[in-house]
CSV table of C-alpha atoms in Angstrom, one decimal:
chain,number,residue,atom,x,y,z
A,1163,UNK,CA,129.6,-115.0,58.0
A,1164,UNK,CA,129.2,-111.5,59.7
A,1165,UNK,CA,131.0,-109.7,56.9
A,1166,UNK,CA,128.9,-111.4,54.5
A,1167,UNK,CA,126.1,-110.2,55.6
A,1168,UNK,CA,127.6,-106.7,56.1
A,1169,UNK,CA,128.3,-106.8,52.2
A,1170,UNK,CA,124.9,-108.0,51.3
A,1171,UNK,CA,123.6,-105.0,53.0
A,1172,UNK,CA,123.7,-102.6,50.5
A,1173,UNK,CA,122.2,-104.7,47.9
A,1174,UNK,CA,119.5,-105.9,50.2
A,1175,UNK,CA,118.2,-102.0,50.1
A,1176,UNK,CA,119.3,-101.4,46.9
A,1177,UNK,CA,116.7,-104.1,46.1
A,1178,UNK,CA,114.1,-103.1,48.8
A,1179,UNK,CA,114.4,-99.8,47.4
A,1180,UNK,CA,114.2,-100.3,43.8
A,1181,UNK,CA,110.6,-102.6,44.1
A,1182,UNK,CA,109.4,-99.7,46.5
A,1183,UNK,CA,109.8,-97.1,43.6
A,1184,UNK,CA,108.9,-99.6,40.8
A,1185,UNK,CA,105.5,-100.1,42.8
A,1186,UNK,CA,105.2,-96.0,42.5
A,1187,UNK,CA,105.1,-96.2,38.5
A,1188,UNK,CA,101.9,-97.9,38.3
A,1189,UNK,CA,100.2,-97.0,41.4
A,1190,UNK,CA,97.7,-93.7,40.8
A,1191,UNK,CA,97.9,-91.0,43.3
A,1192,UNK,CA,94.3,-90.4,42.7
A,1193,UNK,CA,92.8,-93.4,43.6
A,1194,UNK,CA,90.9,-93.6,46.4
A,1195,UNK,CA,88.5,-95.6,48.0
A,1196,UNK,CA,85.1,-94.6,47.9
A,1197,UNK,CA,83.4,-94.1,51.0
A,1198,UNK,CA,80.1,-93.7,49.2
A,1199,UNK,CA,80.3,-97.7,48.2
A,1200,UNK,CA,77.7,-99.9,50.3
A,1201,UNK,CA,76.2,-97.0,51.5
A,1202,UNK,CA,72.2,-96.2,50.8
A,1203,UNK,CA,72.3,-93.4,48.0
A,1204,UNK,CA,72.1,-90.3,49.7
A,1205,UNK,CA,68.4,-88.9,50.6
A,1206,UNK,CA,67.7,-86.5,47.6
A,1207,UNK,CA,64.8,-84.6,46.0
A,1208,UNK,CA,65.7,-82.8,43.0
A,1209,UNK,CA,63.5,-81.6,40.0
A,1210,UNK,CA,63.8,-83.2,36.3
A,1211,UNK,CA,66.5,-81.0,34.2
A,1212,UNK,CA,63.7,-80.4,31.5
A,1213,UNK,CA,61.2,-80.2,33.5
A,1214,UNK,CA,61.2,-78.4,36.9
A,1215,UNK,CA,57.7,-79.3,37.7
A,1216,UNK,CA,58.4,-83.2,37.7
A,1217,UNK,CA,60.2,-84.5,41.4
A,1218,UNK,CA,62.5,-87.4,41.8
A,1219,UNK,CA,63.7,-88.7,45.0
A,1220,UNK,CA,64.8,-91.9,46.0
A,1221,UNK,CA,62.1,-93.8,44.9
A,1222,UNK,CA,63.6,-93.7,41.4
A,1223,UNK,CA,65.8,-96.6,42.6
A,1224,UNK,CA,63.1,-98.8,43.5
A,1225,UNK,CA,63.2,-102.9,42.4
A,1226,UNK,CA,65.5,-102.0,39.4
A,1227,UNK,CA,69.1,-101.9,38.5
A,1228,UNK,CA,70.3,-97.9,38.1
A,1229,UNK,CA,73.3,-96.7,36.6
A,1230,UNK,CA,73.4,-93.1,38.2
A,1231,UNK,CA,75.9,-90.9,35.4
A,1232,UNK,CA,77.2,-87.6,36.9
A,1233,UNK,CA,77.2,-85.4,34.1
A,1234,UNK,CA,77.4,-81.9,32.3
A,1235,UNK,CA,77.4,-80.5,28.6
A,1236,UNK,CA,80.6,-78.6,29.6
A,1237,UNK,CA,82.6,-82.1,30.4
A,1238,UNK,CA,84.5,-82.9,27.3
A,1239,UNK,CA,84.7,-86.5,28.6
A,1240,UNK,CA,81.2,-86.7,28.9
A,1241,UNK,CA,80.5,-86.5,25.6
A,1242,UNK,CA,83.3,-89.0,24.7
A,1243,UNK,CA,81.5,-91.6,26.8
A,1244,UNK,CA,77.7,-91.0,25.6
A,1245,UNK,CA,77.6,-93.3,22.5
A,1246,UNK,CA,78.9,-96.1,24.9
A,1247,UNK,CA,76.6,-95.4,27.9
A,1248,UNK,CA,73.9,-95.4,24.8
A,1249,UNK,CA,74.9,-98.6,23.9
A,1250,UNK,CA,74.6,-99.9,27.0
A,1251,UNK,CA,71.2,-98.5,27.2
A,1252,UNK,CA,70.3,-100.4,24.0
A,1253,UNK,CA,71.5,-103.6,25.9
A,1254,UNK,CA,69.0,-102.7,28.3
A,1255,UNK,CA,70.4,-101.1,31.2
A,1256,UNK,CA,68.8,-98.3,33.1
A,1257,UNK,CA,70.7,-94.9,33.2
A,1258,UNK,CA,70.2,-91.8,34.7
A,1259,UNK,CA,71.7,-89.0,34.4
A,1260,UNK,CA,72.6,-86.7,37.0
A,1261,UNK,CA,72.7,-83.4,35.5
A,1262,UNK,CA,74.9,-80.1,37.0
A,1263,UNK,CA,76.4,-77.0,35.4
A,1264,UNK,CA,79.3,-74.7,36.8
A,1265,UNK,CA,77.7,-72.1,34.9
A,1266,UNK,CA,74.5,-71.8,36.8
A,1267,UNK,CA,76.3,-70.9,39.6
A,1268,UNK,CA,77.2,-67.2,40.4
A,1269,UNK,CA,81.1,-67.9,41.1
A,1270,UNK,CA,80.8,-68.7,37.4
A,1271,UNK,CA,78.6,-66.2,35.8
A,1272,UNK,CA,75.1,-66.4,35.1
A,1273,UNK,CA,73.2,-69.1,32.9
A,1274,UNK,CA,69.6,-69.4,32.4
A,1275,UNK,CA,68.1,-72.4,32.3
A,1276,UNK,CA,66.4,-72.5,29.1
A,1277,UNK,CA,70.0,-72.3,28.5
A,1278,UNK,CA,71.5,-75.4,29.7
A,1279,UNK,CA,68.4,-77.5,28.5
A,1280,UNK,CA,68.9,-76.3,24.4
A,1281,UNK,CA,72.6,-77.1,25.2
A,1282,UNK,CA,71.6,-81.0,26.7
A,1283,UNK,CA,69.8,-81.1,23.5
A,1284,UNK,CA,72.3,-80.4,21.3
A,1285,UNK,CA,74.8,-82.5,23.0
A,1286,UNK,CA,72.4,-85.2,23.1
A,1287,UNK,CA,71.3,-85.0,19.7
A,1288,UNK,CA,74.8,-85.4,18.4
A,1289,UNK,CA,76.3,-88.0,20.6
A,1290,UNK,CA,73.7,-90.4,21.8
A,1291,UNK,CA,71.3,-90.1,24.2
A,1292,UNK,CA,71.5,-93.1,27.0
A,1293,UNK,CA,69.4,-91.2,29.3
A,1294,UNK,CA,66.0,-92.5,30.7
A,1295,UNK,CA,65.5,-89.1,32.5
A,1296,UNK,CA,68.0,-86.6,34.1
A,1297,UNK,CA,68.0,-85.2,37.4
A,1298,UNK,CA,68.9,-82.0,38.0
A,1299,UNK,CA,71.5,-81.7,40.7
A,1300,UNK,CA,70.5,-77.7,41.1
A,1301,UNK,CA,73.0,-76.6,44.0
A,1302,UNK,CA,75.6,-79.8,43.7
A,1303,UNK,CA,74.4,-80.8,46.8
A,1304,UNK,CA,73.5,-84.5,46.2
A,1305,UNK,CA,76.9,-84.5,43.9
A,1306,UNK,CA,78.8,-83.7,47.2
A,1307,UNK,CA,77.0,-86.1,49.5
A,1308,UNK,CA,78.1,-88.8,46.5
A,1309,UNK,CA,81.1,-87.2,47.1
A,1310,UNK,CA,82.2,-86.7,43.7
A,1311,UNK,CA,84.9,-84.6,42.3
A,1312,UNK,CA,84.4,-83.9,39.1
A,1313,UNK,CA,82.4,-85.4,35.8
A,1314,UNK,CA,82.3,-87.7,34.8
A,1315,UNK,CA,81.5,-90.0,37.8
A,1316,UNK,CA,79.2,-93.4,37.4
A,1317,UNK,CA,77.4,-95.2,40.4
A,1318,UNK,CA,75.7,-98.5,40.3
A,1319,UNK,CA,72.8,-98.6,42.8
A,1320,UNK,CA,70.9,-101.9,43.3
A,1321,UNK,CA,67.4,-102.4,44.4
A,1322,UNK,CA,67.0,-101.5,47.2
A,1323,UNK,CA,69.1,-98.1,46.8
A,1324,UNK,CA,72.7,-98.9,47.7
A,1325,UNK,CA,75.3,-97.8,45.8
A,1326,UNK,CA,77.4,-100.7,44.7
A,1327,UNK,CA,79.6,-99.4,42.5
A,1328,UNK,CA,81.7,-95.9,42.3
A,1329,UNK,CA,83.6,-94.8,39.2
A,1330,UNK,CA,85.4,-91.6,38.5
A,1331,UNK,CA,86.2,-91.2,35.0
A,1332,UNK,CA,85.0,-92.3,31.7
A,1333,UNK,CA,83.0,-95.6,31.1
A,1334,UNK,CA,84.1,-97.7,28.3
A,1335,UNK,CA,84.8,-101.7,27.3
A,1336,UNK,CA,87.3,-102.1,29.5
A,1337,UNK,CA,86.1,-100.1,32.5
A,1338,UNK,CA,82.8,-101.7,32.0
A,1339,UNK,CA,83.8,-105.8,31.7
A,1340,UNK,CA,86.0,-105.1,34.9
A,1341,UNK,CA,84.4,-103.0,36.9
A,1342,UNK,CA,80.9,-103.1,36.5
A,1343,UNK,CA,79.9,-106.5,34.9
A,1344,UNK,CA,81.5,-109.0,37.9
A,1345,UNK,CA,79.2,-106.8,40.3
A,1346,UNK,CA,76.1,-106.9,38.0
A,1347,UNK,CA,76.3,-110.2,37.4
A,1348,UNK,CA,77.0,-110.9,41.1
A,1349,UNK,CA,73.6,-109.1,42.3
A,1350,UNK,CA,71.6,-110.5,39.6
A,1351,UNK,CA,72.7,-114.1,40.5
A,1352,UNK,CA,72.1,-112.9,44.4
A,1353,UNK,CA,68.5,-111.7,43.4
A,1354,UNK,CA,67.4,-115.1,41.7
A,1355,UNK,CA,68.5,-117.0,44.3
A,1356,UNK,CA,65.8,-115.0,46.4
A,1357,UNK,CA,63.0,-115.0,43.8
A,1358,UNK,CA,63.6,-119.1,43.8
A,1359,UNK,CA,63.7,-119.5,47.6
A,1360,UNK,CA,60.4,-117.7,47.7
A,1361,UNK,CA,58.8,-119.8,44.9
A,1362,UNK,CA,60.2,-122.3,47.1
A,1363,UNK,CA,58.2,-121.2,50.6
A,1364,UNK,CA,55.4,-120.5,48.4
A,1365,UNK,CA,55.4,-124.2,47.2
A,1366,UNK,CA,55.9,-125.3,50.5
B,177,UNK,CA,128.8,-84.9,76.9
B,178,UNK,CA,128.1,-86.7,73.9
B,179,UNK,CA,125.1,-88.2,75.3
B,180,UNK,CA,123.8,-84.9,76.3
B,181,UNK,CA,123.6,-84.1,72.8
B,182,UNK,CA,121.8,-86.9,71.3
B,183,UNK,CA,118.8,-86.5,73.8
B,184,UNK,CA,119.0,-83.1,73.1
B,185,UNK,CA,118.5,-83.7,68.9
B,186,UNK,CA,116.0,-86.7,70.5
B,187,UNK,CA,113.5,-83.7,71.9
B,188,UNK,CA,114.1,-81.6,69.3
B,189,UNK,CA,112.7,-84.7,66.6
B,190,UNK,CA,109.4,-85.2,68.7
B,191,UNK,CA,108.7,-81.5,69.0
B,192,UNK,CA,109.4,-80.2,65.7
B,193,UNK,CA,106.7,-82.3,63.6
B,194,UNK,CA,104.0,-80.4,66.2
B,195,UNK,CA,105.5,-76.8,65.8
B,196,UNK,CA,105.7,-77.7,61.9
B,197,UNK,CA,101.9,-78.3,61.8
B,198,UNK,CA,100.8,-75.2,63.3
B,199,UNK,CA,103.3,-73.2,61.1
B,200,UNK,CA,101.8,-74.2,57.9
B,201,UNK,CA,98.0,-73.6,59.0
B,202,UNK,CA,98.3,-70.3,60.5
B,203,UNK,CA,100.3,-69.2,57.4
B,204,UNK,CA,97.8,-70.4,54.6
B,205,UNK,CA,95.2,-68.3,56.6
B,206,UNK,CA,97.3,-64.9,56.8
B,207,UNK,CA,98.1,-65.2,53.1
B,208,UNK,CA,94.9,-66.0,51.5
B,209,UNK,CA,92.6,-64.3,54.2
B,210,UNK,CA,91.2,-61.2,51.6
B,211,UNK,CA,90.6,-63.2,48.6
B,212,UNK,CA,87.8,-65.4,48.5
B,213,UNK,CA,86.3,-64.7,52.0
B,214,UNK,CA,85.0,-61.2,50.7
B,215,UNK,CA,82.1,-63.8,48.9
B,216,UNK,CA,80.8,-64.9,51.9
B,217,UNK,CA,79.0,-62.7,54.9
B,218,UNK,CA,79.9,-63.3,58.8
B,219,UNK,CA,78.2,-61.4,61.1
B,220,UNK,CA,80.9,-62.2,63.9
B,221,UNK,CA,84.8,-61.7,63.4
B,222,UNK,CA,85.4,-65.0,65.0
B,223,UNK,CA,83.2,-66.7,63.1
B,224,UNK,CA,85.0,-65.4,60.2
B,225,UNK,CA,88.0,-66.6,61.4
B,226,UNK,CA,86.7,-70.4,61.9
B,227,UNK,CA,85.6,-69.9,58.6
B,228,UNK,CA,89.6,-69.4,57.5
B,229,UNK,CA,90.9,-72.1,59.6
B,230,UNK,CA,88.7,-74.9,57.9
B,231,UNK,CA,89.0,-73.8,54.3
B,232,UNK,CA,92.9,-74.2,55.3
B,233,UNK,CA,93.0,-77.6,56.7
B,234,UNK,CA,90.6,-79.6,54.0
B,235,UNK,CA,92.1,-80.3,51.2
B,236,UNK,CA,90.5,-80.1,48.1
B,237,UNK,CA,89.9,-84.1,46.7
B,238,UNK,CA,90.2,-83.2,42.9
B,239,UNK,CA,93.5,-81.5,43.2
B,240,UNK,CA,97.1,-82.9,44.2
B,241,UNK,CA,97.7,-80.9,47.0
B,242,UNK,CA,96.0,-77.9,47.7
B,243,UNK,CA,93.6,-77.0,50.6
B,244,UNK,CA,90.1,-76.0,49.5
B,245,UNK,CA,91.6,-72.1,50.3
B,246,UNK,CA,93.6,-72.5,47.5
B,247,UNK,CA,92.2,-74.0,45.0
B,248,UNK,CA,89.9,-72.6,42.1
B,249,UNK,CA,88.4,-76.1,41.7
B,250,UNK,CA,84.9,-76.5,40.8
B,251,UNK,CA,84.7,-78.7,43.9
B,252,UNK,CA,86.4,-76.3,46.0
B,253,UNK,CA,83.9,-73.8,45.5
B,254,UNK,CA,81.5,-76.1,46.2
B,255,UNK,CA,83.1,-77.3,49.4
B,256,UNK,CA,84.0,-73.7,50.9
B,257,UNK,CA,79.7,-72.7,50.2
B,258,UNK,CA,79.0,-76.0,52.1
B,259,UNK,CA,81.2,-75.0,55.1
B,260,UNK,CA,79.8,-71.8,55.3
B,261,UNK,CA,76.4,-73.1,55.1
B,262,UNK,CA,77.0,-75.9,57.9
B,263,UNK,CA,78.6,-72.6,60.0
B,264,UNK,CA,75.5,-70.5,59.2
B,265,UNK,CA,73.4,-73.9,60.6
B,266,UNK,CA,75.5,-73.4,63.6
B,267,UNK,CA,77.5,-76.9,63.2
B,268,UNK,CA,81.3,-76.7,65.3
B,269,UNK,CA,83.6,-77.0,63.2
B,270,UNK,CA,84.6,-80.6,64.3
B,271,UNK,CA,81.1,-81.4,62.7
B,272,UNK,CA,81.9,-79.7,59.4
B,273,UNK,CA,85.0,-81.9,59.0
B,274,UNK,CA,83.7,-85.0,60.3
B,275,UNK,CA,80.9,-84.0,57.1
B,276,UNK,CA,83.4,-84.0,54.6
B,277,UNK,CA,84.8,-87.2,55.7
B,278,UNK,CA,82.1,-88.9,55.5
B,279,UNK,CA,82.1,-88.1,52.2
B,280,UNK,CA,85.6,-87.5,50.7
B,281,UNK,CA,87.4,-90.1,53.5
B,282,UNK,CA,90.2,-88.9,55.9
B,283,UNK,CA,92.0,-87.6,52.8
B,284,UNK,CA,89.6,-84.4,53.2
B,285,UNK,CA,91.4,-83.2,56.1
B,286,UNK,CA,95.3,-82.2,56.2
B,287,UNK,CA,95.4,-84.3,59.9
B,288,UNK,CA,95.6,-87.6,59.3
B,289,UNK,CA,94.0,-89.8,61.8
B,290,UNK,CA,95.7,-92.2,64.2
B,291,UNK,CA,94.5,-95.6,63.5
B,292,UNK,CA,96.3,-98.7,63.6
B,293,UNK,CA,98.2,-98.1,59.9
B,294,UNK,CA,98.9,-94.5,60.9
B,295,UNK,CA,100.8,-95.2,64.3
B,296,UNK,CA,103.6,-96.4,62.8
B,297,UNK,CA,104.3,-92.8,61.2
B,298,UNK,CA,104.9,-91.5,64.9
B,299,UNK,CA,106.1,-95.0,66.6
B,300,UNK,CA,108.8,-95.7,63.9
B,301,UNK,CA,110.8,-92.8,64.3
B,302,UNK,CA,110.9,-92.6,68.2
B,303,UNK,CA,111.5,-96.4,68.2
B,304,UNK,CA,114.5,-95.7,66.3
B,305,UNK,CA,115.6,-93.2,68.2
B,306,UNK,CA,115.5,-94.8,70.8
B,307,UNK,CA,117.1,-97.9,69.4
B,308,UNK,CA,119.9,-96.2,68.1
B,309,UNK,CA,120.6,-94.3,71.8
B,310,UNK,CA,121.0,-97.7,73.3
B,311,UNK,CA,123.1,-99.3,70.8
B,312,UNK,CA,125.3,-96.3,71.2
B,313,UNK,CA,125.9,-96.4,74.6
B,314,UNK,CA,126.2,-100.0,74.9
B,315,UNK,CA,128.8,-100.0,72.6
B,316,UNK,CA,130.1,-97.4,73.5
B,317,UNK,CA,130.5,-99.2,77.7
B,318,UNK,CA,131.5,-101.8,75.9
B,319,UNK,CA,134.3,-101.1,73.4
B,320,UNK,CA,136.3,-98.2,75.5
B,321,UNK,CA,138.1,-99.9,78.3
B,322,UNK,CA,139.2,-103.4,76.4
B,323,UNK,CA,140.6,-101.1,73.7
B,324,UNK,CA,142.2,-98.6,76.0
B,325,UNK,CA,144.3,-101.8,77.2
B,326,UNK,CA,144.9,-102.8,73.7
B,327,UNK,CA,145.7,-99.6,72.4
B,328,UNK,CA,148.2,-99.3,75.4
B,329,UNK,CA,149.8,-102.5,75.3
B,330,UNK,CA,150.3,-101.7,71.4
B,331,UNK,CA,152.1,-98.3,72.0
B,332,UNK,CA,154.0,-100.0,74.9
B,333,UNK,CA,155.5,-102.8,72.4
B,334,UNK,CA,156.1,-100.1,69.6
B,335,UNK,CA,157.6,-97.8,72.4
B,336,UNK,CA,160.1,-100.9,73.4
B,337,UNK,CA,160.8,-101.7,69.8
B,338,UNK,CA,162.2,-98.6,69.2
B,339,UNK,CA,164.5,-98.2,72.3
C-alpha cells in the first residue's frame, strides 16, 4: 500500500502540474479587477472638446443611463469600435465621449487645439459619430482617477453616478451581450421595480 | 554538524527575500536618476530623492513589468506628473501610493500587501522549512541506532561465514 502510493506520486504532480499550466494558457496577465467599479464616478469639471466655454461635471449623469467612452483620434482601436458604439447609439443608448490627446501635452510636442477638434471631425465624419457630447479630459486627470490605462476604455454609470461597468478594450457584439447587457438589463429591471413601488405608495 | 548547517541555509532563506527587495529599488534609482527627472523642478535634494524612490516602486499598469521610472508609457508620464504634483501639494509619500491604489489596485505598487491571500507567500516556505527540519531529525533519532545493530549483526554473520 505504501509503495503504491510512493509510485503514484509522480503522476499525482505530473497531473497537478500539468492543469496548473493548462490554466496559464487562457488566463490574461492583464486582467484585473477594477477598483473603479461600484464606486461614484469621480468628482470632475471639464470643458466640452468643441467648445471650451460649455462646463460638464457630474450632473451629466443625472436620472439616465451613460456609457462614458475614453477616447482619442490617435487610438487606432478607437476608430475600429465607432460604427458599433454608433449603432448602439441608434438603439438608443446615451454615450459620451471622454476626449484626451498625448499630443497636447508637452512630453509629446505641441498641438493646438483648433487642431485636435478638425482632427475629431474628420475621424468622426468617416467612421460614425455615437457621441452625444465629448468631454474634454484636458490634463488626463479624471482619466487617472477612472484609472484607465490606455484607450479605449468604456464605463457604464447608472443614475445616480456609479460606475457599474469597467471595460478596457474595444466594444463590440460579443463584449457588449456579455458584459454590458446582463448589467443593463439588471438596473433597468431594479429601477422599475422602484417606479411601481412608488405608484404603489402613491395609490396607497 | 549537519544540523548546524540546515539552520544555517534556514536563516539565510528568511533573510535573503528582505536584502533582495532593497537591492532592486535602490539600483533602479542610481541607473535611471538623470533621465527623466531633469523634467521636473525640486527645490530640495531630498525631495528629489523621494521623488526617485516612488517612480521606482509603482509600477506602470499598462505595461508587463516596468516601474513607472522606466517606462515611456503614455500612462507613465501621466503618473510620474501626478506624483510630483501630490509632492509639490506636500502629500508623504505613503499618501501618494495609497492614491494610486486607489485607483490602479495593489498591483500599482511593487510591495504587495499582506492580506489573508498574500500570507501564504511568506508562511509556506517557513512552514516547510520547518517541516522538513523536523522530519529530518526525527528520522534521523530514529533510523541510526536500530540500523547500527542491524548493520553490525549483518557484518558479524558475513564475518563468520567466511572464517
Amino acid at each position: 500500500m505504501k509503495r503504491l502510493s510512493y509510485l503514484l506520486l509522480p503522476l499525482v504532480l505530473f497531473l497537478g502540474i500539468a492543469v496548473f499550466l493548462f490554466q496559464g494558457l487562457f488566463s490574461d496577465p492583464r486582467e484585473r479587477e477594477s477598483t473603479a467599479l461600484e464606486r461614484p464616478f469621480p468628482e470632475f469639471s471639464l470643458p466640452d472638446l468643441m467648445d471650451e466655454t460649455s462646463q460638464y461635471d457630474n450632473s451629466v449623469f443625472d436620472g439616465q443611463l451613460t456609457l462614458i467612452n475614453v477616447w482619442g483620434v490617435w487610438c487606432v482601436t478607437c476608430a475600429i469600435e465607432l460604427p458599433y458604439l454608433e449603432s448602439l447609439r441608434n438603439q438608443g443608448y446615451r454615450i459620451v465621449g471622454l476626449y484626451y490627446d498625448q499630443d497636447l501635452d508637452p512630453n509629446y510636442g505641441t498641438k493646438t487645439i483648433q487642431r485636435v477638434r478638425q482632427e475629431v471631425k474628420q475621424t468622426l465624419g468617416k467612421y460614425g459619430d455615437p457621441y452625444q457630447f465629448n468631454i474634454f479630459d484636458v490634463y488626463r486627470d479624471t482619466a487617472l482617477d477612472l484609472g484607465v490605462t490606455g484607450a479605449p476604455e468604456t464605463f457604464l454609470v447608472d443614475q445616480n453616478g456609479v460606475i457599474r461597468v469597467h471595460h478596457l478594450g474595444d466594444i463590440n457584439e460579443r463584449v457588449w451581450q456579455n458584459k454590458f447587457l446582463p448589467i443593463i438589463n439588471t438596473i433597468k429591471a431594479a429601477t422599475s421595480q422602484d417606479s411601481e413601488e412608488e405608484r404603489e405608495v402613491e395609490s396607497l | 554538524m549537519n544540523r548546524i548547517w540546515i539552520l544555517v541555509f534556514v536563516q539565510v532563506m528568511l533573510f535573503s527575500s528582505a536584502i533582495a527587495q532593497e537591492g532592486v529599488s535602490t539600483d533602479n534609482a542610481a541607473t535611471q536618476e538623470d533621465d527623466y527627472a531633469e523634467n521636473y523642478q525640486f527645490d530640495d535634494p531630498n525631495q528629489r530623492k523621494t521623488f526617485l524612490e516612488l517612480t521606482a516602486v509603482l509600477r506602470c499598469p499598462m505595461c508587463q513589468n516596468q516601474n513607472i521610472a522606466d517606462s515611456d508609457a503614455m500612462i507613465a508620464h501621466d503618473m510620474r506628473r501626478k506624483v510630483y504634483q501630490l509632492m509639490q501639494e506636500g502629500q508623504s509619500k505613503t499618501q501618494v501610493i495609497d492614491f494610486m491604489k486607489q485607483r490602479y489596485g495593489d498591483f500599482v505598487y511593487y510591495q504587495p500587501p499582506v492580506n489573508s491571500v498574500t500570507i501564504w507567500l511568506w508562511v509556506l516556505p517557513i512552514m516547510f522549512a520547518f517541516v522538513m527540519l523536523f522530519a529530518f531529525i526525527l528520522r534521523k533519532k530514529k533510523a541510526n541506532p536500530q540500523n547500527l545493530q542491524e548493520k553490525l549483526a549483518q557484518a558479524d554473520r558475513l564475518l563468520k561465514e567466511n572464517e
